Amino acid sequence: LRMLRLVAALALIISLAAGAAGSEKWVWPVPLDPAVSSNFCEYRDGRFHAGIDVRTFGQEGIPCVAVADGFIARMRAASRGYGKALYLTLDDSTQVVYGHLSEFSPLLEDTLLAAQLRDTTYTVDIWMPRGRFRVEAGDTIAWSGSTGAVAPHLHLEVRDTRERPINPFGTDLALPDSVRPQVSRVVF
């Protein structure tokens, strides 16, 4: 009986360790102190905000990195909406959209330019074959900007496998918070 309990305890420890190893947090999408200027599901102009706006503190050209391993599935360029945008499909099929970018990584930028020249238009929507542009967590995939927006920031949107927007903070995206809350008043 003692040996059976020991084996059961070891099995539990091993399964917990395996579960913890599979739940790695995503990389923050910009190499700046984590800050958000707009939250998921904020109501604006008759619609709900489908992602979060990651602050770049008024700067363009901040590197934007892959939050986890996956591949670039789509890229778009338009004068409105998300402006220049990348669609990263993660290994678990979750999709992460990066919007309002100023520039893509060089190989992606070359692919975009070729499509724009071929179609003789700025506005393009390119779907990539699975795995053509493979990326790992932390790889620079673009630079922040203000295309399709008023002020520089990174629009980050997470979509499930059916392309429905989900709260990025309900995923493995961590927003470290070391500031203790302070109660300024209590109202009954």
Coordinates of N, CA and C in Angstrom, one line a residue, residues 44 47 49 52-54 56 59-62 64 76 78-86 97-104 122 142-157:
R44 N -16.6 51.7 -28.8 CA -16.2 52.9 -29.5 C -16.8 53.0 -30.8
R47 N -19.1 50.1 -32.1 CA -18.5 48.8 -32.1 C -17.7 48.5 -30.9
H49 N -14.0 47.1 -29.4 CA -12.6 47.0 -29.8 C -12.3 45.5 -29.7
I52 N -6.3 44.6 -28.0 CA -5.8 45.6 -27.1 C -4.8 46.5 -27.9
D53 N -4.7 47.7 -27.4 CA -3.7 48.6 -28.0 C -2.5 48.7 -27.1
V54 N -1.4 48.2 -27.6 CA -0.1 48.1 -26.8 C 0.6 49.5 -27.0
T56 N 3.3 52.3 -27.5 CA 4.7 52.4 -27.9 C 5.2 53.8 -27.5
Q59 N 6.0 56.4 -30.2 CA 7.1 56.2 -31.1 C 6.7 55.2 -32.2
E60 N 7.2 55.4 -33.4 CA 7.1 54.5 -34.5 C 8.5 53.8 -34.5
G61 N 8.5 52.6 -35.2 CA 9.7 51.9 -35.4 C 10.2 51.0 -34.2
I62 N 9.3 50.7 -33.3 CA 9.6 49.8 -32.2 C 9.5 48.4 -32.7
C64 N 8.4 44.7 -33.2 CA 7.2 43.9 -32.8 C 7.7 42.5 -33.0
R76 N -1.4 42.2 -44.8 CA -2.3 43.2 -45.5 C -1.7 44.5 -45.5
A78 N -3.3 48.5 -46.2 CA -4.4 49.3 -46.6 C -4.3 50.7 -45.9
S79 N -4.9 51.7 -46.5 CA -4.8 53.0 -45.9 C -5.7 53.2 -44.8
R80 N -6.7 52.3 -44.5 CA -7.6 52.4 -43.4 C -7.6 51.1 -42.6
G81 N -8.4 51.1 -41.6 CA -8.5 49.9 -40.8 C -7.2 49.6 -40.0
Y82 N -6.7 48.4 -40.1 CA -5.5 48.0 -39.4 C -4.2 48.5 -40.1
G83 N -4.4 49.2 -41.3 CA -3.2 49.7 -42.0 C -2.4 48.5 -42.5
K84 N -1.1 48.6 -42.2 CA -0.3 47.4 -42.5 C -0.5 46.4 -41.3
A85 N -0.8 45.2 -41.7 CA -1.1 44.2 -40.6 C -0.5 42.8 -41.0
L86 N -0.1 42.1 -39.9 CA 0.4 40.7 -40.0 C -0.5 39.8 -39.2
V97 N -3.2 39.0 -34.5 CA -3.1 40.0 -35.5 C -2.3 41.2 -34.9
Y98 N -1.4 41.7 -35.7 CA -0.6 42.9 -35.4 C -1.0 43.9 -36.4
G99 N -1.6 45.1 -35.9 CA -2.0 46.1 -36.8 C -1.4 47.4 -36.6
H100 N -1.5 48.3 -37.6 CA -0.9 49.7 -37.6 C 0.6 49.7 -37.7
L101 N 1.2 48.7 -38.4 CA 2.6 48.6 -38.5 C 3.2 49.6 -39.5
S102 N 4.4 50.0 -39.3 CA 5.1 50.9 -40.2 C 5.8 50.0 -41.3
E103 N 6.3 48.9 -40.9 CA 7.1 48.1 -41.8 C 7.2 46.6 -41.3
F104 N 7.3 45.7 -42.3 CA 7.4 44.3 -42.0 C 8.9 43.9 -41.9
Y122 N -1.5 50.0 -53.7 CA -1.0 49.9 -52.3 C -1.8 48.8 -51.5
A142 N 8.0 42.8 -37.4 CA 7.6 44.0 -38.0 C 8.1 45.2 -37.0
W143 N 7.7 46.4 -37.4 CA 8.0 47.6 -36.6 C 6.7 48.4 -36.4
S144 N 6.5 48.9 -35.2 CA 5.3 49.6 -34.9 C 5.1 50.9 -35.7
G145 N 3.9 51.3 -35.9 CA 3.6 52.5 -36.6 C 2.3 53.1 -36.3
S146 N 1.7 53.8 -37.3 CA 0.4 54.4 -37.2 C -0.4 54.3 -38.4
T147 N -0.1 53.3 -39.3 CA -0.8 53.1 -40.5 C -2.3 52.8 -40.2
G148 N -3.2 53.5 -40.8 CA -4.6 53.2 -40.5 C -5.1 53.7 -39.2
A149 N -4.2 54.5 -38.4 CA -4.5 55.0 -37.1 C -4.1 56.4 -37.0
V150 N -4.5 57.0 -35.9 CA -4.1 58.4 -35.6 C -2.8 58.5 -34.9
A151 N -2.5 57.7 -33.9 CA -1.3 57.8 -33.2 C -0.5 56.5 -33.2
P152 N 0.8 56.5 -33.1 CA 1.6 55.3 -33.1 C 1.2 54.4 -31.9
H153 N 0.9 53.1 -32.2 CA 0.7 52.0 -31.2 C 0.7 50.7 -32.0
L154 N 0.6 49.6 -31.2 CA 0.4 48.3 -31.8 C -0.9 47.8 -31.4
H155 N -1.8 47.6 -32.4 CA -3.1 46.9 -32.2 C -2.8 45.4 -32.2
L156 N -3.1 44.7 -31.0 CA -2.8 43.3 -30.9 C -4.2 42.6 -30.7
E157 N -4.5 41.7 -31.6 CA -5.8 41.0 -31.5 C -5.5 39.5 -31.5

